[in-house]
């Protein structure tokens, strides 16, 4: 490493360390109190940085929530992708895929619902919102692949059906009527709709 590159490396490391502290602080406070009850000042103090520094990484509390939740949702999707691979029935495979996402969303219900609102209504050009939308797109891609593999559904129809599955899942998690619903209850609701969407002849096909 040259002397000229050393300061850049240190700056990047310092930025990453601050970002890690911000994420840890936001994650802990949001989990403990809920996003609506936490202020950006509390997060800055817990991360041991100034409020001005915090705003360099996230300008709003919604962006901070996205910063934390995007990682969690991406990990849940990875887990669901692995779980779905072990299922041969198309409905079972899709349910295995989305269960970790529902579990992630319901870990703190108010946070999960706020995250979905930020995802849908936030500025798509803002990096954290764009990352959230990328997760939605990746979810639809994985659902479509699962429908093709487990259900023998053609590519074009699988892609269209995947968008419907994604909409059903996110609406089920966001709906006010489901605020008190458990993960199993939401999965059951989604399963009922999947069985209407997916022809019976596709279930159980390899």
Backbone as a ProteinNet text record, in pm:
[ID]
protein_1_A
[PRIMARY]
XXXXXXXXXXXXXXXXXXXXXXXXXXXXXXXXXXXXXXXXXXXXXXXXXXXXXXXXXXXXXXXXXXXXXXXXXXXXXXXXXXXXXXXXXXXXXXXXXXXXXXXXXXXXXXXXXXXXXXXXXXXXXXXXXXXXXXXXXXXXXXXXXXXXXXXXXXXXXXXXXXXXXXXXXXXXXXXXXXXXXXXXXXXXXXXXXXXXXXXXXXXXXX
[TERTIARY]
84.4	0	88.3	61.2	141.1	98	186.7	153.7	32.4	20.9	-91	-224.2	-223.9	-349.8	-387.1	-292.7	-318.8	-428.3	-424.3	-529	-668.2	-680	-809.3	-859	-768	-805	-852.9	-786.9	-827.7	-963	-983.3	-1112.8	-1226.2	-1202.5	-1306.7	-1334.8	-1227.7	-1247.2	-1323.2	-1290.7	-1360.8	-1508.1	-1536.1	-1675	-1751.3	-1687.6	-1753.4	-1777.9	-1680.4	-1696.5	-1812.6	-1824.8	-1936.3	-2069.3	-2069.1	-2191.6	-2231.2	-2134.1	-2162.8	-2221.2	-2166.1	-2216.5	-2358.8	-2383.3	-2518.1	-2618.1	-2581.2	-2671.3	-2697.1	-2592.5	-2608.4	-2698.9	-2678.1	-2757.8	-2903.7	-2925.4	-3062.6	-3132.8	-3062.5	-3121.3	-3165.6	-3079.6	-3110.2	-3226.2	-3223	-3327.4	-3461.6	-3459.6	-3584.1	-3646	-3563.3	-3613.3	-3670.4	-3608.5	-3650.3	-3774.1	-3779.2	-3884.8	-3980.7	-3942.6	-4022.7	-3978.7	-3985.4	-3931.5	-4000.3	-4129.1	-4202.2	-4160.9	-4105.9	-4071.4	-3924.1	-3849.7	-3705	-3676.3	-3587.3	-3548.4	-3411.1	-3385.1	-3253.7	-3144.5	-3178.2	-3080.2	-3039.8	-3136	-3105.5	-3012.3	-3038.5	-2953.4	-2812.4	-2802.3	-2671	-2593.8	-2661.5	-2594.7	-2547.7	-2632	-2593.8	-2480	-2476.4	-2368	-2242.6	-2253.6	-2140.7	-2091.8	-2186.8	-2154.5	-2245	-2212.6	-2297.1	-2416.8	-2523.9	-2644.2	-2613.2	-2524.8	-2487.4	-2419.1	-2335.9	-2268.6	-2369.4	-2466.3	-2570.4	-2641.8	-2671.7	-2746.5	-2666	-2536.5	-2456	-2483.3	-2529.3	-2554.8	-2703.5	-2789.8	-2933.8	-3001.6	-3082.3	-3140.9	-3268.4	-3331.8	-3456.2	-3455	-3549.1	-3562.7	-3606.7	-3686.5	-3727.7	-3609.6	-3513.6	-3393.8	-3310.7	-3309.3	-3237.3	-3301.9	-3434.3	-3504.6	-3472.6	-3472.4	-3437.6	-3295	-3205.7	-3065.8	-3053.1	-3131.9	-3128.7	-3204.3	-3325.8	-3414.2	-3374.4	-3313.8	-3274.6	-3183.6	-3086.7	-2996.5	-3073	-3166.7	-3244.6	-3332.1	-3393.9	-3480.4	-3400	-3283.2	-3198.2	-3155.9	-3122.5	-3084.8	-3203.3	-3322.3	-3443.1	-3471.3	-3450.7	-3472.3	-3373	-3249.6	-3148.4	-3189	-3237.2	-3280	-3399.7	-3496.3	-3614.2	-3580.7	-3484.1	-3440.9	-3385.9	-3308.3	-3255.8	-3368.1	-3461.6	-3571.9	-3660.7	-3685.3	-3773	-3714.5	-3583.1	-3517.5	-3544.3	-3581.4	-3605.9	-3750.5	-3835.1	-3975.9	-4004	-4088.6	-4122.5	-4257	-4353.4	-4482.9	-4470.3	-4539.2	-4520	-4568.3	-4685.8	-4735	-4643.9	-4604.3	-4515.6	-4381.7	-4331.5	-4203.3	-4213	-4320.4	-4337.4	-4356.6	-4432.1	-4452.2	-4321.4	-4240.7	-4110.1	-4021.3	-4035.3	-3956.9	-3995.2	-4124.3	-4166.8	-4176.1	-4177.9	-4192.1	-4083.7	-3955.3	-3855	-3875.1	-3929.4	-3956.3	-4068.2	-4173.1	-4283.8	-4233.9	-4151.8	-4096.2	-4012.5	-3934.8	-3853.3	-3942.9	-4048.7	-4139.1	-4211.4	-4243.6	-4323.3	-4237	-4106.5	-4020	-4053.5	-4087.7	-4139.1	-4242.8	-4370.9	-4478.8	-4482	-4473.7	-4479.6	-4362.2	-4243.9	-4127	-4146.6	-4201.2	-4222.1	-4319.5	-4427.6	-4527.3	-4472.5	-4395.2	-4333.3	-4234	-4159.6	-4063.6	-4133.6	-4247	-4319.8	-4372.3	-4418.4	-4464	-4348.7	-4233.8	-4116.9	-4077.7	-4086.2	-4050	-4140.4	-4270	-4368	-4373.3	-4370.8	-4396.2	-4270.3	-4155.9	-4033.3	-3978.9	-3878.7	-3814.2	-3731.9	-3769.8	-3698.1	-3554.8	-3522.2	-3386.1	-3294.8	-3353	-3272.1	-3210.8	-3081.2	-3012.7	-3078.1	-3121.2	-3179.3	-3313.4	-3393.2	-3520.3	-3496.8	-3396.8	-3365.8	-3322.1	-3244.3	-3203.3	-3325.3	-3422.7	-3544.1	-3620.5	-3631.7	-3701.1	-3625.5	-3494.3	-3413.9	-3443.2	-3464.6	-3498.7	-3633.4	-3728.8	-3859.6	-3843.1	-3763.4	-3741.7	-3674.7	-3577.1	-3508.2	-3603.9	-3692.1	-3791.7	-3879.3	-3924	-4008.7	-3933	-3806	-3725.5	-3714.5	-3691.4	-3675.6	-3808.8	-3918.5	-4051	-4076.4	-4046.2	-4068.2	-3986.7	-3862.2	-3777.2	-3834.6	-3886.6	-3946.6	-4071.5	-4152.7	-4273.2	-4237	-4131.5	-4088.4	-4034.9	-3953.7	-3891.7	-3993.5	-4070.4	-4159.3	-4294.6	-4334.7	-4467.5	-4468.8	-4351.4	-4348.7	-4420.6	-4425.2	-4495.9	-4402.9	-4455.1	-4372.3	-4321.8	-4212.7	-4139.9	-4225.7	-4297.8	-4375.9	-4484.9	-4553.8	-4661	-4602.1	-4487.4	-4423.8	-4386.9	-4335.7	-4298	-4420.7	-4530.2	-4652.9	-4709.8	-4709.8	-4760.8	-4674.9	-4544.8	-4454.3	-4486.1	-4524.8	-4561.3	-4687.2	-4779.9	-4902.3	-4869.4	-4784.9	-4744	-4678.2	-4589.7	-4521.6	-4622	-4718.7	-4819.1	-4904.2	-4942.3	-5022.2	-4944.9	-4817.3	-4736	-4722.9	-4684.4	-4661.8	-4790.9	-4901.7	-5029.6	-5073.2	-5052.6	-5089.4	-5010.4	-4883.3	-4799.8	-4833.8	-4876.2	-4898	-5038.5	-5135.1	-5275.5	-5301	-5375.6	-5408.5	-5485.5	-5567.9	-5648.4	-5561.2	-5435.2	-5346.3	-5244.3	-5265	-5168.4	-5141.9	-5245.4	-5231.9	-5216.5	-5206	-5195.6	-5055.2	-5048.7	-4919.6	-4859.9	-4734.9	-4670.3	-4748.8	-4788.8	-4862.4	-4995.6	-5062.9	-5191.6	-5174.1	-5069.5	-5045	-5005	-4922.4	-4883.8	-5007	-5099	-5221	-5304.8	-5314.9	-5388.3	-5324.9	-5193.7	-5123.1	-5141.6	-5135.7	-5151.4	-5288	-5391.7	-5526.1	-5532.5	-5466.9	-5467.9	-5379.8	-5270.3	-5184.4	-5257.6	-5338.4	-5408.5	-5516.5	-5562.2	-5653.1	-5574.4	-5461.2	-5378.5	-5315.8	-5264.9	-5190.3	-5280.9	-5288.4	-5374.1	-5336.5	-5436.3	-5409	-5312	-5313.6	-5229.7	-5082.6	-5047.1	-4905.8	-4848.8	-4934.9	-4882.7	-4819.9	-4703.2	-4638.5	-4562.8	-4562.4	-4486.5	-4340	-4254.9	-4110.8	-4056.6
-118.5	0	123.9	223.9	345.3	443.3	539.8	642.3	723.3	744.4	822.7	753.4	619.5	546.3	521.1	534.7	504	590.5	725.8	807.9	771.9	739.1	699.1	573.2	478.2	354.5	380.2	469.3	500	569.4	659.6	729.3	631.1	538.3	440.2	350.9	311.7	229.2	305.1	432.6	513.5	529.3	550.1	561.7	432.2	318	189.9	164.3	201.6	183.1	267	389.5	474.5	417.1	370.6	310.5	187.9	105.8	-13	27	131.8	177.3	232	304.2	356.7	243	144.2	31.2	-46	-69.8	-142.3	-65.2	67.3	149.9	153.2	175.5	181.6	47.5	-61	-194.2	-222	-190.3	-217.4	-131	-3.1	86.7	58.9	34.1	3.3	-125.3	-226.5	-354.1	-339.1	-255.1	-240.5	-151.9	-42.3	56.3	73.1	28.9	54	182.3	186	299	430.6	427.3	550.7	614.9	537.5	587.8	626.1	613.5	641.2	767.7	852.2	972.3	952.7	1033.6	1026.4	1069.8	1161.1	1204.4	1088.7	1005.8	888.9	792.9	774.8	685.2	741.9	872	935.3	921.4	944.1	934.3	792.1	694.5	554.7	512	567.4	535.8	617.7	711.2	796.3	881.6	942.5	1035.8	1157.5	1264.4	1381.8	1363.2	1440	1430.6	1468.3	1565.6	1604.7	1492.6	1417.1	1302.9	1195	1173.3	1074.1	1105	1231.4	1268.7	1253.1	1235.3	1204.8	1062.7	977	836.5	810.1	883.1	867	997.2	1052.8	1184.1	1177.1	1062.8	1048.1	917.8	910.3	787.5	671.5	703.9	601.1	540.8	624.8	573.8	488	525.4	444.4	306.9	304.7	176.7	90.5	151.9	78.3	25.8	108.8	69.8	-59.3	-68.4	-186.3	-303.1	-276.3	-384	-444	-365.7	-421.7	-542.7	-531.3	-643.8	-764.8	-739.8	-849.2	-917.3	-838.5	-895.9	-973.7	-921.9	-992.6	-1127.9	-1131.1	-1256.8	-1352.7	-1299.7	-1383.6	-1443.3	-1364.8	-1415.7	-1526.3	-1508.4	-1613.5	-1742.7	-1729.3	-1847.7	-1913.3	-1832.3	-1886.4	-1957.2	-1904.4	-1966.8	-2107.3	-2120.5	-2252	-2346.3	-2295.2	-2379	-2426.2	-2337.7	-2372.5	-2484	-2489.8	-2590.6	-2732.7	-2745.7	-2878.4	-2925.1	-2839.9	-2873	-2903.9	-3005.2	-3042.3	-2985.7	-2972.9	-2915.2	-2765.6	-2708.5	-2568.3	-2475.9	-2503.3	-2419.3	-2431	-2554.9	-2576.5	-2505.3	-2508.8	-2444.2	-2293	-2234.6	-2089.2	-2048.8	-2126.4	-2095.2	-2106	-2204.5	-2219.1	-2099.3	-2048.8	-1933.7	-1807.7	-1783.7	-1656.8	-1657.4	-1775	-1778.6	-1698.1	-1714.1	-1633.5	-1483.4	-1441.4	-1299.4	-1252.9	-1332.7	-1298.3	-1295.3	-1391.5	-1394.1	-1269.6	-1229	-1108.4	-986.5	-977.5	-864.2	-857.6	-973.6	-976.2	-978.1	-970.6	-967.8	-846.6	-736.5	-617.2	-560.3	-581.5	-557.6	-413.7	-315.7	-175.7	-140.9	-190.8	-166.7	-228.3	-351	-419.8	-345.9	-295.6	-223.3	-88.5	-21.3	105.3	82.3	-25.8	-59.9	-75.6	-144.8	-165.3	-33.4	56.5	188.1	266.6	264	334.2	275.8	145.2	77.2	121.4	129.5	158.3	307.1	392.4	534.3	621.8	562.8	640.4	678.5	763.3	810	697.2	648.1	534.4	567.7	697.5	736.5	744	740.4	741.3	603.2	592.3	461.1	354.6	387.9	285.2	235.7	328.7	287.8	202.8	240.6	162.9	21.7	8.6	-124	-207.9	-143.9	-215.6	-263.6	-177.7	-216.5	-326.6	-323.2	-430	-564.7	-561.6	-684.3	-738	-647.6	-689.2	-754.6	-691.9	-747.1	-883.5	-896.4	-1024.8	-1130.8	-1090.4	-1183.8	-1237.8	-1148	-1191.2	-1284.5	-1256.7	-1344	-1484.8	-1491.3	-1621.5	-1696.1	-1624.3	-1687.7	-1743.3	-1665.8	-1711.8	-1837.4	-1837	-1955.2	-2076.9	-2054.1	-2163.2	-2217.3	-2129.2	-2172.2	-2255.3	-2217.2	-2294.5	-2430.8	-2432.3	-2558	-2654.1	-2605.6	-2695.4	-2713.2	-2615.4	-2623.3	-2646.4	-2644.4	-2663	-2552.7	-2432.1	-2319.3	-2248.4	-2214	-2149.9	-2014.1	-1970	-1852.7	-1726.7	-1694.7	-1570.1	-1573.2	-1686	-1697.2	-1698.3	-1761.8	-1766.9	-1626.4	-1543.7	-1406.9	-1325.8	-1340.2	-1268.2	-1316.9	-1448.7	-1505.7	-1463.6	-1450.9	-1411	-1270.7	-1182.2	-1046.7	-1049.3	-1137.8	-1150.7	-1207.3	-1310	-1369.1	-1263.4	-1183.1	-1077.9	-977.9	-937.9	-841.7	-899.2	-1024.7	-1090.5	-1094.5	-1130.2	-1140	-1004.8	-901.1	-770.6	-708	-727.3	-675.3	-746.2	-876.7	-952.5	-904.9	-871.8	-824.7	-681.8	-598.7	-456.3	-424.5	-510.4	-480	-456	-350.5	-318.6	-431.1	-501	-608.3	-722.4	-729.1	-837.7	-796.5	-680.2	-631.2	-734.3	-800.7	-896.6	-1040.6	-1061	-1196.5	-1252.1	-1381.2	-1447.8	-1479.6	-1522.1	-1564	-1676.6	-1776.3	-1890.8	-1848.1	-1753.2	-1706.8	-1634.1	-1554.3	-1484.3	-1583.3	-1679.5	-1782.4	-1859.2	-1887.9	-1959.4	-1876.3	-1746	-1659.2	-1660.8	-1649.9	-1649.8	-1783.3	-1892.2	-2025.6	-2041	-1989.6	-1997.9	-1926.7	-1812	-1736.6	-1802.7	-1864	-1933.5	-2050	-2117.7	-2234.4	-2193.5	-2068.5	-2016.5	-1974.1	-1913.4	-1862.9	-1974.6	-2077	-2181.8	-2301.1	-2344.1	-2457.9	-2582.3	-2660.6	-2781.9	-2876.8	-2876.5	-2969.9	-2939.7	-2817.2	-2784.7	-2832.2	-2862.3	-2902.1	-3040.8	-3049.8	-3177.6	-3224.3	-3143.8	-3185.5	-3158.7	-3246.5	-3226.2	-3169.4
0	0	0	-87.5	-95.3	11.8	40.7	138.8	94.1	-35.5	-87.4	-65.8	-69.4	-55.5	89.5	181	321.6	383.2	363.7	423.3	373.2	242.6	187.3	255.7	276.7	344.7	486.3	556.9	693.7	696.3	602.4	597	571.4	478.9	449.1	570.3	638.8	758.2	865.3	883.4	982.9	947.8	817.8	772.9	799.1	769.7	790.5	938.7	1023.2	1167.3	1219.7	1171.4	1213.8	1165.8	1042.2	989	1070.8	1107.2	1187.9	1323.6	1384.6	1514.1	1501.3	1393.7	1370.1	1353.5	1273.1	1249.7	1378.6	1456.9	1583.2	1678.7	1686.3	1776.8	1732.7	1602.9	1551.9	1568.4	1537.3	1548.5	1692.7	1787.3	1928	1977.3	1946.6	1995.5	1927.6	1797.3	1727	1780.4	1805.6	1855.9	1996	2076.7	2215.9	2231.4	2156	2178	2060	1941.5	1822.2	1756.4	1625.3	1550.2	1585.5	1615.3	1643.3	1775	1866	1999	2011.4	1905.2	1908.5	1828.4	1879	1806.7	1742.3	1641.3	1578.1	1675.4	1766.4	1865.6	1956.1	1996	2079.8	2006.3	1877.7	1798.1	1788.3	1762.9	1752.1	1883.3	1995.2	2125.2	2152.2	2120.7	2145.2	2054.6	1932.2	1838.8	1867.4	1962.3	2001.7	1886	1817.2	1709.6	1723.4	1652.5	1651.1	1560	1587.4	1504.7	1360.3	1340.8	1205.4	1130.4	1200.3	1137.8	1100	1187.5	1159.3	1028.6	1005.7	886.3	758.5	771	652.4	602.7	692.8	659.5	634.4	702.4	685.3	727.5	638.8	664.7	747.4	751.5	826.2	905.8	998.3	1076.5	986.4	884.7	790.5	717.8	679.2	613.1	707.8	834.8	933.8	948.3	946.7	955.2	833	715.8	594.8	601.8	655.3	668.8	749	855.9	942.8	880.8	833	789.5	655.7	568.5	438.7	456.3	547.2	572	623.8	715	773.7	668.6	581.4	478.3	375.3	340	244.4	300.8	430.2	494.8	499.9	525.9	530.1	392.6	287.5	152.5	119.8	160.8	138.4	209.3	332.8	408.1	340.6	297.9	231.5	101.8	29.1	-95.6	-69.3	36.1	73.6	115.8	196.1	245.4	130.5	34.4	-77.6	-163.3	-171.3	-254.9	-206.4	-79.4	-22.5	-42.3	-99.5	-118.7	-264.8	-288.9	-426.1	-469.5	-377.7	-412.3	-431.4	-530.6	-563.9	-452	-394.5	-285.2	-164.5	-133.4	-19.4	-38.4	-161.1	-189.6	-174.5	-224.6	-213.4	-67.3	7.2	149.1	226.6	194.3	258.3	226	104.9	61.6	137.8	155.3	212.4	364.7	427.6	573.5	646.1	612.2	683.5	665.4	551.8	529	620.3	632.6	723.2	867.6	904.3	1039.5	1066.2	968.1	981	1000.7	922.2	929.8	1063.9	1121	1245.2	1371	1356.3	1475.2	1561.8	1499	1566.8	1471.3	1504.8	1408.4	1358.5	1449.3	1407.1	1316.2	1351.4	1266.4	1128.3	1126.7	999.6	909.8	967.3	888	840.6	927.5	887.6	774.8	782.9	677.5	543.3	542.9	418.3	363.5	450.4	404.4	342.5	408.2	354.6	218.8	207.5	83.2	-31.4	-4.5	-109.3	-143.5	-40.8	-62.9	-57	-28.7	-20.4	-157.8	-156.6	-278.9	-340.3	-458.4	-518.3	-558.9	-565.1	-600	-478.1	-359.2	-236.8	-220	-190.1	-190.9	-103.9	17.5	106.2	52.2	-1	-60.3	-184.8	-262.4	-382.6	-346.4	-238.8	-192.8	-154.7	-87.2	-47.8	-170.6	-271.2	-393.5	-467.3	-459.1	-519.7	-452	-319.8	-247.3	-294.6	-317.1	-369	-505.9	-591.4	-725.8	-718.4	-629	-615.1	-561.1	-469	-415	-527.6	-615.1	-726.9	-820.7	-842.3	-928.2	-868.9	-737.2	-672.6	-671	-647.3	-651.7	-791.8	-894.6	-1031.4	-1061.5	-1017.3	-1037.8	-966	-845.5	-768.1	-837.4	-892.4	-964.3	-1086.8	-1154.9	-1271.3	-1230	-1122.9	-1079.7	-1020.6	-922.6	-847.9	-915	-996.9	-1056.3	-1205.3	-1268.7	-1412.1	-1487.2	-1428.2	-1489.4	-1587.2	-1703.4	-1804.5	-1756	-1815.4	-1765.1	-1757.3	-1862.6	-1865	-1759.1	-1749	-1649.6	-1508.9	-1492	-1360.6	-1313.5	-1403.6	-1367.4	-1326.2	-1400.5	-1366.8	-1234.3	-1214.6	-1089.5	-970.6	-992.4	-884.7	-835	-924.9	-884.5	-798.3	-833.6	-754.1	-616.7	-612.3	-484.5	-397	-454.6	-379.9	-323.9	-406.5	-361.9	-249	-262.5	-157.8	-26.6	-33.9	86.8	155.3	79.9	140.5	190.6	119.2	165.1	293.1	299.8	420.1	541.4	521.6	633	672.9	575.9	603.4	651.5	622.1	650.2	799.4	829.3	968.6	1035.9	958.2	1015.3	1067.2	1020.9	1062.1	1167.2	1229	1327.4	1436.5	1481.3	1591.1	1542.2	1412.5	1358.6	1378.5	1406	1422	1285.4	1286	1161.9	1097.5	1176.9	1122.3	1061.9	1125.4	1073.3	940.4	929.2	803.7	693.7	728.4	631.6	584.3	675.5	638.7	541.2	565.8	473.8	334.5	332.5	205	133.9	209.6	151.6	84.4	148.1	90.8	-44	-53.1	-178.5	-285	-241.8	-336.8	-401.2	-324	-377.6	-476.9	-469.4	-571.2	-695.3	-672.3	-782.4	-864.7	-794.6	-862.9	-891.5	-1015.9	-1051.9	-971.9	-927.2	-850.4	-920.7	-1054.1	-1126.6	-1113.3	-1065.7	-1052	-920.2	-822.2	-692	-699.1	-634.4	-619.3	-741.1	-848.9	-966.5	-949.7	-998.4	-990.1	-1117.6
[MASK]
++++++++++++++++++++++++++++++++++++++++++++++++++++++++++++++++++++++++++++++++++++++++++++++++++++++++++++++++++++++++++++++++++++++++++++++++++++++++++++++++++++++++++++++++++++++++++++++++++++++++++++++

